[in-house]
Each structure stands twice: as structure tokens, then as C-alpha cells.
Amino acid sequence: MSIQPAIDGRARPWWESAVIYQIYPRSFQDSDRDGVGDIEGIRGRLDYIAGLGVDAIWLSPIFPSPMADFGYDVSDYCAVDPIFGTLDDIERLIAQAHERGLRLLLDFVPNHSSTVHPWFAESRSSRDNPKRDWYIWRDGAPGGGPPNNWTSDMGGPAWEWDHATGQYYLHTFLTEQADLNWRNPEVRAAMTDVLRFWFDRGVDGFRIDVLWHCIKAEDLPDNPANPDFVPGMGEKFLVLQHHSANQPEIHELAAAFRMLADSYGERLLVGEICLPVDELMRYYGSVDAPGVHLPFNFQLFEARWDAATLAAIIAAYETALPPEGWPNWVLGSHDAPRLAGRIGDLQARVAAMLLLTLRGTPTLYQGDELGIGRVSIPPERIRDPQDLRQPGLGLGRDAARTPMAWNDSVYAGFSEVEPWLPLHGSWPVHNVESEDRDPASMLTLYRRLLAVRRRHASLRTGGFRLVPSDEGVLQYERWDADERLLIALNMRSETRRLFLPDGAAIADVLASTQALRTLDGSLAPDEGLVLRIENA
Ligand code: NOJ
């Protein structure tokens, strides 16, 4: 498989050559001594972010919320939660990010609102309230119990009984997160106003939360039982979400979001979509009705960490991409365990090289640049509702959400008071200040790789092809009219051979995951290299 560099001469939108940095605002920097991060904290760290060499920031939700799901339960889409600051603060953050050449994306949470949102308060006030149909209300099943067998992603049934009006409402996530009815044009109009509100304030785009969930099959039929369910998986897996998610009409909704975003110029929509690759690709839409610019690609999260598996994943993804689709890659997020915890420190460095040299827009999650590995949260400090509601299944997300470590002072420079979640255990070593001083640190590696990516257009927008390699090694080429790069990633902790393409010689070593050495045709254990090659 070989993807040629685009030679169509079209101007590329900024996000095709950008690197996105995800910030989980509760855990980035506290500026007002309450143990929770905030917008002013982020503003004070803009130089760090710009200095990393990334191009855009995506902020997880900063809107007013009772925080049942830490902001993914929004009670006002057009304001800022006091714990994070004010509307003025976010406007200042946008302006100062822009001054540094950084774009800013917010998190749009359309599938559900908090049950304390005034829309829901109205909707639940009576069966004939004009907003009743803004949410999904149904009578119980004829014999009693919920209207169908749908389960919540957070465990238990997806329906909650409302005594006052004698009906159930749907909640794909917590009972505190009621699903909006996107089949209702008034909901669409109200949410369009929300997007406009933020676009008008200069926001460069949105990451759209659980986009594939937003529309449900009209008559809400039972989902089929999941034949592969085994206890311990989490109750969301009891059924297959055939009717509760990924309905055909979702693409029309994505196209409408896209039209709105494009009407503002180059604004970016990243859709959170957890589906198999062929279904994921449909979220790019078509030439006539484009969908989101980047349907998030989470293939690396759970991939078996070996060269053959990764090569197959990359090839399948690149092959499935529609002609106009621009790829993207993600290594970590506030929902997924830290990759370094799973694959170890040395392979985490190889993973960083992979993320920043594959074709497409990478998203880097805060703290991954420090090489944070396995984190354990003492039971009494667990805050994640998904963990608290289904204890013992290992579904907790707190380990990915621990506060950013800036230095080795008490509370790691994140706060002057005890933070809302504990720090990762290795914070005295894995913190920005000490890694800054260490030429062999993960932070130094990330900075170097990001700088190489900036300097080499072939990495940002060039062609891509997998090339033959020794067993256990992943090798691919990136090239454009000016240069040809070979990336060689040894995914084993044994020495391996470096395969040079026929007739090629190494002209330059642009980056290594380890200390630079004289090359001898081999790859050291766990070594990753970015090489410039030429005809011998
Ligand atoms: C996906 C978000 O990333 C996650 O943190 C949240 O719990 C669910 N969507 C529900 O909004």
C-alpha cells in the first residue's frame, strides 16, 4: 500500500498539518488554590504548550456542570463553570493562544445534557410541556419495567423512572445525563445557536462527544443480546448497540454540523466515534455531504503492541480512508489507560515516534509527553463515576486524569493545596522541570520529534508506505518532492536488522528514541529511528 503525497495544489487547511494537544482542565494547572485546574491556570502555561511545538489545544468541557461526569454533564452550553473561571477568562485564553499561533478547540457534548439543565427541568415538569419532546421519554413496557433492554454505558438500564410524570427518560450514560432528542428540530436549532455562540467568540473548532450515539432508531426496538458477553465486561456490553447508536440519520446531522463549521472558514470538527474502521470511515461523509473533518481514530489504544499487528492496523486504516479523508491518530485520552503503563517506558518512546511520524493529524494527551506509566488510585480517592458504579471491573478512568506534574515541589506545582485526584506515583521524576533538564527524558524526545515534524513537510503532508522490515520491526517511508524519510521502529527488546530500501543509503539521522550512535545496519533493542535516505 502506498499513499502518494497530494499534488493537487489545493491550499491545505491548518489542521491537516497540525498536532492537537488535549488538556483535561481539572488536572492541568490550578490557579486559585481549590485543588482543581482552571482556565487561568491553562493561560499561565500557554508558553509551555507553544514551546512543546503543538499547534492546537482541545479542552475537555469547561461549561457549567454539577460534575457528575466531570463536565460531560453540561447544565449551560454557553457559559463557563465557576470552578474553571469566567467567560472573560476563556475569551482571554482564546486571544492569547492565538497570539502564540495556537488554535483552540472546545468539547461539544450534544448527545446528552445534565438533568439540571433548564431544558430538562422544563421537559420533566409535565407531559405537555413544550420541551417534553426535547428529551427521550417513553412509557414503561406493557408488563412493567423500562421501555426496552438498552443498557447504560456506565452500567445498569439506560432508562430512569420519573415519578412526577410517570414515564422513563433515556440516559446512555449516567442517570444525571439525559439524552437529548436530536430528531426534534427545536433541539437542532438550539444546539446550532450553541455552536454559533462559541464560533462567534473565535473558537477554532470542536471535539464532538460520542457523536455516533446522538440519534437512536425511531421506535427504540430492543437491542440484540451480545453473544460474546462475559461477566466482568461492564453492563454496557450486555447488548449490541444496534438500535441505540450509529443510525443512518447521524450522517445527515454530522453534515449539518460541518456546513455550519465551514461557513465560519477553517474551523475543525473532530468526532468522537468508537466503531470498527469501515463504519468509522462513513463519518467523513461524501463529497456532496462531508461529515466531520476528523473522525477520531482510536486504533492504537488497545492494539496488541507488536509490529505485525500495527502494520495491519495502519494498512487497514489507510486503505479504508475515503479519497478526501485526512487520517488522524490518537495515543491517549482522559478515558483510556496510559499507554506507557501497558507497553513500558521504552516502547512508549517508540509509540511517540510512531504517533508523530504516521500520516495524519496526531492528538497528544497531556502528561503522555512526560511518559506517565501505570498509575494506581487508592480506593478512597476514586472519583470516576464509571468506576464507582461498577466497582472492581477495572473500568476506572481516574488513572488517566491525575494532575499534571510541573516540578518536584509539594503537589508538583499543580496546586498549593491537595489536588482533587492524587498525583501519579512517579511525579518526583516524571515532571516538566526535571524532564526539561534531562536530554534523555520523554519530554525532550517529544520536543525533538515535534520539531522534526515541523521542519519536514514530508512528515506532515507527504506520502506514506509500509516497507519490508525484519521481524518485530515496523518500517515505513514518508516522502515528498524534496526528500525521502525512513522510519524504523524496533518493537522488540532484542537487536534487529535495519532494512534499507534497495539502492538507498542513510543520509542523516533526524531522530532516535535513544542516544545517537554510529549506525551499523542494526536496530538496538526498543530503538526507533527517523532517517533521511538518498540513492546510494
Ligand atoms: C465520552 C467522554 O470522553 C467521556 O469522558 C464521557 O464520560 C462520555 N463521553 C459521556 O459524555
mmCIF file with all atom_site columns, C-alpha atoms in Angstrom, residues 224-397:
data_model
loop_
_atom_site.group_PDB
_atom_site.id
_atom_site.type_symbol
_atom_site.label_atom_id
_atom_site.label_alt_id
_atom_site.label_comp_id
_atom_site.label_asym_id
_atom_site.label_entity_id
_atom_site.label_seq_id
_atom_site.pdbx_PDB_ins_code
_atom_site.Cartn_x
_atom_site.Cartn_y
_atom_site.Cartn_z
_atom_site.occupancy
_atom_site.B_iso_or_equiv
_atom_site.pdbx_formal_charge
_atom_site.auth_seq_id
_atom_site.auth_comp_id
_atom_site.auth_asym_id
_atom_site.auth_atom_id
_atom_site.pdbx_PDB_model_num
ATOM 1   C CA . PRO A 1 224 ? -29.857 -7.840  20.312 1.00 0.00 ? 224 PRO A CA 1
ATOM 2   C CA . ALA A 1 225 ? -28.146 -9.680  23.154 1.00 0.00 ? 225 ALA A CA 1
ATOM 3   C CA . ASN A 1 226 ? -24.364 -9.760  22.865 1.00 0.00 ? 226 ASN A CA 1
ATOM 4   C CA . PRO A 1 227 ? -23.357 -13.398 22.339 1.00 0.00 ? 227 PRO A CA 1
ATOM 5   C CA . ASP A 1 228 ? -19.797 -12.601 23.453 1.00 0.00 ? 228 ASP A CA 1
ATOM 6   C CA . PHE A 1 229 ? -20.732 -11.042 26.776 1.00 0.00 ? 229 PHE A CA 1
ATOM 7   C CA . VAL A 1 230 ? -18.907 -12.419 29.761 1.00 0.00 ? 230 VAL A CA 1
ATOM 8   C CA . PRO A 1 231 ? -19.407 -11.178 33.315 1.00 0.00 ? 231 PRO A CA 1
ATOM 9   C CA . GLY A 1 232 ? -16.814 -8.591  34.261 1.00 0.00 ? 232 GLY A CA 1
ATOM 10  C CA . MET A 1 233 ? -17.061 -6.737  30.948 1.00 0.00 ? 233 MET A CA 1
ATOM 11  C CA . GLY A 1 234 ? -19.290 -3.924  32.156 1.00 0.00 ? 234 GLY A CA 1
ATOM 12  C CA . GLU A 1 235 ? -23.035 -3.966  31.620 1.00 0.00 ? 235 GLU A CA 1
ATOM 13  C CA . LYS A 1 236 ? -22.876 -1.788  28.527 1.00 0.00 ? 236 LYS A CA 1
ATOM 14  C CA . PHE A 1 237 ? -21.711 -4.929  26.706 1.00 0.00 ? 237 PHE A CA 1
ATOM 15  C CA . LEU A 1 238 ? -24.794 -6.992  27.638 1.00 0.00 ? 238 LEU A CA 1
ATOM 16  C CA . VAL A 1 239 ? -26.394 -5.965  24.354 1.00 0.00 ? 239 VAL A CA 1
ATOM 17  C CA . LEU A 1 240 ? -25.087 -4.903  20.939 1.00 0.00 ? 240 LEU A CA 1
ATOM 18  C CA . GLN A 1 241 ? -25.886 -1.226  20.379 1.00 0.00 ? 241 GLN A CA 1
ATOM 19  C CA . HIS A 1 242 ? -27.545 -1.848  17.005 1.00 0.00 ? 242 HIS A CA 1
ATOM 20  C CA . HIS A 1 243 ? -30.529 0.406   17.562 1.00 0.00 ? 243 HIS A CA 1
ATOM 21  C CA . SER A 1 244 ? -29.235 2.797   20.214 1.00 0.00 ? 244 SER A CA 1
ATOM 22  C CA . ALA A 1 245 ? -26.287 4.184   18.203 1.00 0.00 ? 245 ALA A CA 1
ATOM 23  C CA . ASN A 1 246 ? -24.810 4.673   14.720 1.00 0.00 ? 246 ASN A CA 1
ATOM 24  C CA . GLN A 1 247 ? -28.122 5.165   12.924 1.00 0.00 ? 247 GLN A CA 1
ATOM 25  C CA . PRO A 1 248 ? -28.138 6.224   9.239  1.00 0.00 ? 248 PRO A CA 1
ATOM 26  C CA . GLU A 1 249 ? -29.541 9.680   10.071 1.00 0.00 ? 249 GLU A CA 1
ATOM 27  C CA . ILE A 1 250 ? -26.441 10.529  12.101 1.00 0.00 ? 250 ILE A CA 1
ATOM 28  C CA . HIS A 1 251 ? -24.588 11.305  8.887  1.00 0.00 ? 251 HIS A CA 1
ATOM 29  C CA . GLU A 1 252 ? -27.080 13.947  7.941  1.00 0.00 ? 252 GLU A CA 1
ATOM 30  C CA . LEU A 1 253 ? -26.561 15.522  11.368 1.00 0.00 ? 253 LEU A CA 1
ATOM 31  C CA . ALA A 1 254 ? -22.760 15.391  11.004 1.00 0.00 ? 254 ALA A CA 1
ATOM 32  C CA . ALA A 1 255 ? -23.108 17.043  7.590  1.00 0.00 ? 255 ALA A CA 1
ATOM 33  C CA . ALA A 1 256 ? -25.199 19.827  9.123  1.00 0.00 ? 256 ALA A CA 1
ATOM 34  C CA . PHE A 1 257 ? -22.541 20.446  11.812 1.00 0.00 ? 257 PHE A CA 1
ATOM 35  C CA . ARG A 1 258 ? -19.914 20.505  9.078  1.00 0.00 ? 258 ARG A CA 1
ATOM 36  C CA . MET A 1 259 ? -21.818 23.007  6.942  1.00 0.00 ? 259 MET A CA 1
ATOM 37  C CA . LEU A 1 260 ? -22.109 25.310  9.912  1.00 0.00 ? 260 LEU A CA 1
ATOM 38  C CA . ALA A 1 261 ? -18.409 24.977  10.811 1.00 0.00 ? 261 ALA A CA 1
ATOM 39  C CA . ASP A 1 262 ? -17.332 25.556  7.201  1.00 0.00 ? 262 ASP A CA 1
ATOM 40  C CA . SER A 1 263 ? -19.493 28.665  6.993  1.00 0.00 ? 263 SER A CA 1
ATOM 41  C CA . TYR A 1 264 ? -17.082 30.180  9.551  1.00 0.00 ? 264 TYR A CA 1
ATOM 42  C CA . GLY A 1 265 ? -13.978 29.485  7.475  1.00 0.00 ? 265 GLY A CA 1
ATOM 43  C CA . GLU A 1 266 ? -11.404 26.958  8.560  1.00 0.00 ? 266 GLU A CA 1
ATOM 44  C CA . ARG A 1 267 ? -12.935 25.573  11.746 1.00 0.00 ? 267 ARG A CA 1
ATOM 45  C CA . LEU A 1 268 ? -12.275 21.971  12.684 1.00 0.00 ? 268 LEU A CA 1
ATOM 46  C CA . LEU A 1 269 ? -14.722 19.286  13.804 1.00 0.00 ? 269 LEU A CA 1
ATOM 47  C CA . VAL A 1 270 ? -13.283 16.176  15.403 1.00 0.00 ? 270 VAL A CA 1
ATOM 48  C CA . GLY A 1 271 ? -15.883 13.493  16.055 1.00 0.00 ? 271 GLY A CA 1
ATOM 49  C CA . GLU A 1 272 ? -15.555 11.034  18.906 1.00 0.00 ? 272 GLU A CA 1
ATOM 50  C CA . ILE A 1 273 ? -16.602 7.769   17.281 1.00 0.00 ? 273 ILE A CA 1
ATOM 51  C CA . CYS A 1 274 ? -15.767 4.330   18.660 1.00 0.00 ? 274 CYS A CA 1
ATOM 52  C CA . LEU A 1 275 ? -16.688 1.988   15.832 1.00 0.00 ? 275 LEU A CA 1
ATOM 53  C CA . PRO A 1 276 ? -14.934 -0.535  13.596 1.00 0.00 ? 276 PRO A CA 1
ATOM 54  C CA . VAL A 1 277 ? -12.908 1.078   10.806 1.00 0.00 ? 277 VAL A CA 1
ATOM 55  C CA . ASP A 1 278 ? -15.418 0.594   7.971  1.00 0.00 ? 278 ASP A CA 1
ATOM 56  C CA . GLU A 1 279 ? -18.184 2.274   9.997  1.00 0.00 ? 279 GLU A CA 1
ATOM 57  C CA . LEU A 1 280 ? -15.817 4.951   11.279 1.00 0.00 ? 280 LEU A CA 1
ATOM 58  C CA . MET A 1 281 ? -14.996 5.983   7.709  1.00 0.00 ? 281 MET A CA 1
ATOM 59  C CA . ARG A 1 282 ? -18.623 6.797   6.993  1.00 0.00 ? 282 ARG A CA 1
ATOM 60  C CA . TYR A 1 283 ? -18.279 9.766   9.369  1.00 0.00 ? 283 TYR A CA 1
ATOM 61  C CA . TYR A 1 284 ? -16.081 11.506  6.799  1.00 0.00 ? 284 TYR A CA 1
ATOM 62  C CA . GLY A 1 285 ? -19.274 11.812  4.765  1.00 0.00 ? 285 GLY A CA 1
ATOM 63  C CA . SER A 1 286 ? -19.213 12.202  0.999  1.00 0.00 ? 286 SER A CA 1
ATOM 64  C CA . VAL A 1 287 ? -18.018 14.864  -1.417 1.00 0.00 ? 287 VAL A CA 1
ATOM 65  C CA . ASP A 1 288 ? -21.544 16.258  -1.621 1.00 0.00 ? 288 ASP A CA 1
ATOM 66  C CA . ALA A 1 289 ? -22.241 15.989  2.087  1.00 0.00 ? 289 ALA A CA 1
ATOM 67  C CA . PRO A 1 290 ? -18.961 15.982  4.009  1.00 0.00 ? 290 PRO A CA 1
ATOM 68  C CA . GLY A 1 291 ? -19.133 14.823  7.599  1.00 0.00 ? 291 GLY A CA 1
ATOM 69  C CA . VAL A 1 292 ? -16.718 15.744  10.386 1.00 0.00 ? 292 VAL A CA 1
ATOM 70  C CA . HIS A 1 293 ? -13.178 16.636  9.301  1.00 0.00 ? 293 HIS A CA 1
ATOM 71  C CA . LEU A 1 294 ? -11.586 14.075  11.593 1.00 0.00 ? 294 LEU A CA 1
ATOM 72  C CA . PRO A 1 295 ? -13.473 11.089  12.973 1.00 0.00 ? 295 PRO A CA 1
ATOM 73  C CA . PHE A 1 296 ? -11.179 10.213  15.882 1.00 0.00 ? 296 PHE A CA 1
ATOM 74  C CA . ASN A 1 297 ? -9.082  7.125   15.200 1.00 0.00 ? 297 ASN A CA 1
ATOM 75  C CA . PHE A 1 298 ? -8.588  5.148   18.423 1.00 0.00 ? 298 PHE A CA 1
ATOM 76  C CA . GLN A 1 299 ? -6.995  2.090   16.774 1.00 0.00 ? 299 GLN A CA 1
ATOM 77  C CA . LEU A 1 300 ? -3.781  2.406   18.788 1.00 0.00 ? 300 LEU A CA 1
ATOM 78  C CA . PHE A 1 301 ? -5.478  2.400   22.216 1.00 0.00 ? 301 PHE A CA 1
ATOM 79  C CA . GLU A 1 302 ? -5.955  -1.314  22.562 1.00 0.00 ? 302 GLU A CA 1
ATOM 80  C CA . ALA A 1 303 ? -3.807  -2.621  19.731 1.00 0.00 ? 303 ALA A CA 1
ATOM 81  C CA . ARG A 1 304 ? -1.549  -5.537  20.541 1.00 0.00 ? 304 ARG A CA 1
ATOM 82  C CA . TRP A 1 305 ? 1.830   -3.895  20.658 1.00 0.00 ? 305 TRP A CA 1
ATOM 83  C CA . ASP A 1 306 ? 3.753   -5.768  18.001 1.00 0.00 ? 306 ASP A CA 1
ATOM 84  C CA . ALA A 1 307 ? 4.961   -4.751  14.576 1.00 0.00 ? 307 ALA A CA 1
ATOM 85  C CA . ALA A 1 308 ? 2.790   -7.123  12.553 1.00 0.00 ? 308 ALA A CA 1
ATOM 86  C CA . THR A 1 309 ? -0.420  -6.078  14.322 1.00 0.00 ? 309 THR A CA 1
ATOM 87  C CA . LEU A 1 310 ? 0.353   -2.395  13.990 1.00 0.00 ? 310 LEU A CA 1
ATOM 88  C CA . ALA A 1 311 ? 1.283   -2.740  10.323 1.00 0.00 ? 311 ALA A CA 1
ATOM 89  C CA . ALA A 1 312 ? -2.036  -4.477  9.687  1.00 0.00 ? 312 ALA A CA 1
ATOM 90  C CA . ILE A 1 313 ? -3.976  -1.780  11.580 1.00 0.00 ? 313 ILE A CA 1
ATOM 91  C CA . ILE A 1 314 ? -2.244  1.048   9.747  1.00 0.00 ? 314 ILE A CA 1
ATOM 92  C CA . ALA A 1 315 ? -2.715  -0.594  6.342  1.00 0.00 ? 315 ALA A CA 1
ATOM 93  C CA . ALA A 1 316 ? -6.393  -1.328  7.015  1.00 0.00 ? 316 ALA A CA 1
ATOM 94  C CA . TYR A 1 317 ? -6.999  2.235   8.155  1.00 0.00 ? 317 TYR A CA 1
ATOM 95  C CA . GLU A 1 318 ? -5.160  3.877   5.248  1.00 0.00 ? 318 GLU A CA 1
ATOM 96  C CA . THR A 1 319 ? -6.874  1.566   2.747  1.00 0.00 ? 319 THR A CA 1
ATOM 97  C CA . ALA A 1 320 ? -10.324 2.264   4.146  1.00 0.00 ? 320 ALA A CA 1
ATOM 98  C CA . LEU A 1 321 ? -9.921  6.060   4.099  1.00 0.00 ? 321 LEU A CA 1
ATOM 99  C CA . PRO A 1 322 ? -12.151 7.749   1.540  1.00 0.00 ? 322 PRO A CA 1
ATOM 100 C CA . PRO A 1 323 ? -10.233 9.697   -1.145 1.00 0.00 ? 323 PRO A CA 1
ATOM 101 C CA . GLU A 1 324 ? -10.876 13.058  0.533  1.00 0.00 ? 324 GLU A CA 1
ATOM 102 C CA . GLY A 1 325 ? -10.419 11.745  4.069  1.00 0.00 ? 325 GLY A CA 1
ATOM 103 C CA . TRP A 1 326 ? -7.490  13.004  6.101  1.00 0.00 ? 326 TRP A CA 1
ATOM 104 C CA . PRO A 1 327 ? -6.137  10.460  8.626  1.00 0.00 ? 327 PRO A CA 1
ATOM 105 C CA . ASN A 1 328 ? -5.615  11.046  12.345 1.00 0.00 ? 328 ASN A CA 1
ATOM 106 C CA . TRP A 1 329 ? -4.052  9.096   15.207 1.00 0.00 ? 329 TRP A CA 1
ATOM 107 C CA . VAL A 1 330 ? -4.524  9.161   18.979 1.00 0.00 ? 330 VAL A CA 1
ATOM 108 C CA . LEU A 1 331 ? -2.365  7.535   21.668 1.00 0.00 ? 331 LEU A CA 1
ATOM 109 C CA . GLY A 1 332 ? -4.094  8.574   24.877 1.00 0.00 ? 332 GLY A CA 1
ATOM 110 C CA . SER A 1 333 ? -7.039  10.432  26.372 1.00 0.00 ? 333 SER A CA 1
ATOM 111 C CA . HIS A 1 334 ? -8.844  11.133  29.634 1.00 0.00 ? 334 HIS A CA 1
ATOM 112 C CA . ASP A 1 335 ? -10.831 7.912   29.074 1.00 0.00 ? 335 ASP A CA 1
ATOM 113 C CA . ALA A 1 336 ? -8.064  5.425   28.305 1.00 0.00 ? 336 ALA A CA 1
ATOM 114 C CA . PRO A 1 337 ? -5.313  3.943   30.461 1.00 0.00 ? 337 PRO A CA 1
ATOM 115 C CA . ARG A 1 338 ? -1.869  5.478   29.847 1.00 0.00 ? 338 ARG A CA 1
ATOM 116 C CA . LEU A 1 339 ? -0.204  3.573   27.009 1.00 0.00 ? 339 LEU A CA 1
ATOM 117 C CA . ALA A 1 340 ? 3.179   3.642   28.760 1.00 0.00 ? 340 ALA A CA 1
ATOM 118 C CA . GLY A 1 341 ? 1.601   1.656   31.611 1.00 0.00 ? 341 GLY A CA 1
ATOM 119 C CA . ARG A 1 342 ? 0.755   -1.109  29.162 1.00 0.00 ? 342 ARG A CA 1
ATOM 120 C CA . ILE A 1 343 ? 3.804   -1.220  26.895 1.00 0.00 ? 343 ILE A CA 1
ATOM 121 C CA . GLY A 1 344 ? 6.573   0.055   29.194 1.00 0.00 ? 344 GLY A CA 1
ATOM 122 C CA . ASP A 1 345 ? 8.845   3.113   29.119 1.00 0.00 ? 345 ASP A CA 1
ATOM 123 C CA . LEU A 1 346 ? 10.996  2.124   26.170 1.00 0.00 ? 346 LEU A CA 1
ATOM 124 C CA . GLN A 1 347 ? 8.145   1.193   23.878 1.00 0.00 ? 347 GLN A CA 1
ATOM 125 C CA . ALA A 1 348 ? 6.291   4.352   24.944 1.00 0.00 ? 348 ALA A CA 1
ATOM 126 C CA . ARG A 1 349 ? 9.173   6.241   23.303 1.00 0.00 ? 349 ARG A CA 1
ATOM 127 C CA . VAL A 1 350 ? 8.716   4.161   20.159 1.00 0.00 ? 350 VAL A CA 1
ATOM 128 C CA . ALA A 1 351 ? 4.985   4.930   20.331 1.00 0.00 ? 351 ALA A CA 1
ATOM 129 C CA . ALA A 1 352 ? 5.736   8.665   20.491 1.00 0.00 ? 352 ALA A CA 1
ATOM 130 C CA . MET A 1 353 ? 7.798   8.331   17.318 1.00 0.00 ? 353 MET A CA 1
ATOM 131 C CA . LEU A 1 354 ? 5.006   6.371   15.670 1.00 0.00 ? 354 LEU A CA 1
ATOM 132 C CA . LEU A 1 355 ? 2.360   8.942   16.612 1.00 0.00 ? 355 LEU A CA 1
ATOM 133 C CA . LEU A 1 356 ? 4.391   11.840  15.250 1.00 0.00 ? 356 LEU A CA 1
ATOM 134 C CA . THR A 1 357 ? 5.560   10.218  12.017 1.00 0.00 ? 357 THR A CA 1
ATOM 135 C CA . LEU A 1 358 ? 2.417   8.473   10.756 1.00 0.00 ? 358 LEU A CA 1
ATOM 136 C CA . ARG A 1 359 ? 0.453   10.236  8.029  1.00 0.00 ? 359 ARG A CA 1
ATOM 137 C CA . GLY A 1 360 ? -2.309  12.363  9.528  1.00 0.00 ? 360 GLY A CA 1
ATOM 138 C CA . THR A 1 361 ? -3.148  14.662  12.415 1.00 0.00 ? 361 THR A CA 1
ATOM 139 C CA . PRO A 1 362 ? -1.892  13.351  15.781 1.00 0.00 ? 362 PRO A CA 1
ATOM 140 C CA . THR A 1 363 ? -3.586  14.094  19.098 1.00 0.00 ? 363 THR A CA 1
ATOM 141 C CA . LEU A 1 364 ? -1.320  14.082  22.134 1.00 0.00 ? 364 LEU A CA 1
ATOM 142 C CA . TYR A 1 365 ? -2.874  13.815  25.588 1.00 0.00 ? 365 TYR A CA 1
ATOM 143 C CA . GLN A 1 366 ? -1.475  15.926  28.440 1.00 0.00 ? 366 GLN A CA 1
ATOM 144 C CA . GLY A 1 367 ? 1.029   14.002  30.532 1.00 0.00 ? 367 GLY A CA 1
ATOM 145 C CA . ASP A 1 368 ? 1.872   11.481  27.824 1.00 0.00 ? 368 ASP A CA 1
ATOM 146 C CA . GLU A 1 369 ? 4.774   13.778  26.932 1.00 0.00 ? 369 GLU A CA 1
ATOM 147 C CA . LEU A 1 370 ? 6.137   13.059  30.428 1.00 0.00 ? 370 LEU A CA 1
ATOM 148 C CA . GLY A 1 371 ? 5.965   9.302   29.925 1.00 0.00 ? 371 GLY A CA 1
ATOM 149 C CA . ILE A 1 372 ? 3.483   8.742   32.751 1.00 0.00 ? 372 ILE A CA 1
ATOM 150 C CA . GLY A 1 373 ? 3.022   4.983   33.061 1.00 0.00 ? 373 GLY A CA 1
ATOM 151 C CA . ARG A 1 374 ? 0.877   2.838   35.308 1.00 0.00 ? 374 ARG A CA 1
ATOM 152 C CA . VAL A 1 375 ? -0.947  4.875   37.970 1.00 0.00 ? 375 VAL A CA 1
ATOM 153 C CA . SER A 1 376 ? -2.737  3.397   40.935 1.00 0.00 ? 376 SER A CA 1
ATOM 154 C CA . ILE A 1 377 ? -5.519  5.275   42.684 1.00 0.00 ? 377 ILE A CA 1
ATOM 155 C CA . PRO A 1 378 ? -6.170  4.334   46.327 1.00 0.00 ? 378 PRO A CA 1
ATOM 156 C CA . PRO A 1 379 ? -9.787  3.134   46.676 1.00 0.00 ? 379 PRO A CA 1
ATOM 157 C CA . GLU A 1 380 ? -10.757 6.067   48.897 1.00 0.00 ? 380 GLU A CA 1
ATOM 158 C CA . ARG A 1 381 ? -9.566  8.554   46.232 1.00 0.00 ? 381 ARG A CA 1
ATOM 159 C CA . ILE A 1 382 ? -11.589 7.080   43.337 1.00 0.00 ? 382 ILE A CA 1
ATOM 160 C CA . ARG A 1 383 ? -13.783 9.762   41.757 1.00 0.00 ? 383 ARG A CA 1
ATOM 161 C CA . ASP A 1 384 ? -14.750 8.373   38.364 1.00 0.00 ? 384 ASP A CA 1
ATOM 162 C CA . PRO A 1 385 ? -18.493 7.555   38.371 1.00 0.00 ? 385 PRO A CA 1
ATOM 163 C CA . GLN A 1 386 ? -17.914 4.730   35.896 1.00 0.00 ? 386 GLN A CA 1
ATOM 164 C CA . ASP A 1 387 ? -15.643 3.034   38.438 1.00 0.00 ? 387 ASP A CA 1
ATOM 165 C CA . LEU A 1 388 ? -17.797 3.869   41.460 1.00 0.00 ? 388 LEU A CA 1
ATOM 166 C CA . ARG A 1 389 ? -20.905 2.408   39.819 1.00 0.00 ? 389 ARG A CA 1
ATOM 167 C CA . GLN A 1 390 ? -19.268 -0.791  38.607 1.00 0.00 ? 390 GLN A CA 1
ATOM 168 C CA . PRO A 1 391 ? -16.542 -1.351  41.176 1.00 0.00 ? 391 PRO A CA 1
ATOM 169 C CA . GLY A 1 392 ? -13.831 -3.923  40.724 1.00 0.00 ? 392 GLY A CA 1
ATOM 170 C CA . LEU A 1 393 ? -14.112 -4.269  36.932 1.00 0.00 ? 393 LEU A CA 1
ATOM 171 C CA . GLY A 1 394 ? -11.085 -2.120  36.212 1.00 0.00 ? 394 GLY A CA 1
ATOM 172 C CA . LEU A 1 395 ? -13.172 0.455   34.330 1.00 0.00 ? 395 LEU A CA 1
ATOM 173 C CA . GLY A 1 396 ? -11.773 3.421   36.259 1.00 0.00 ? 396 GLY A CA 1
ATOM 174 C CA . ARG A 1 397 ? -10.557 6.437   34.295 1.00 0.00 ? 397 ARG A CA 1
#
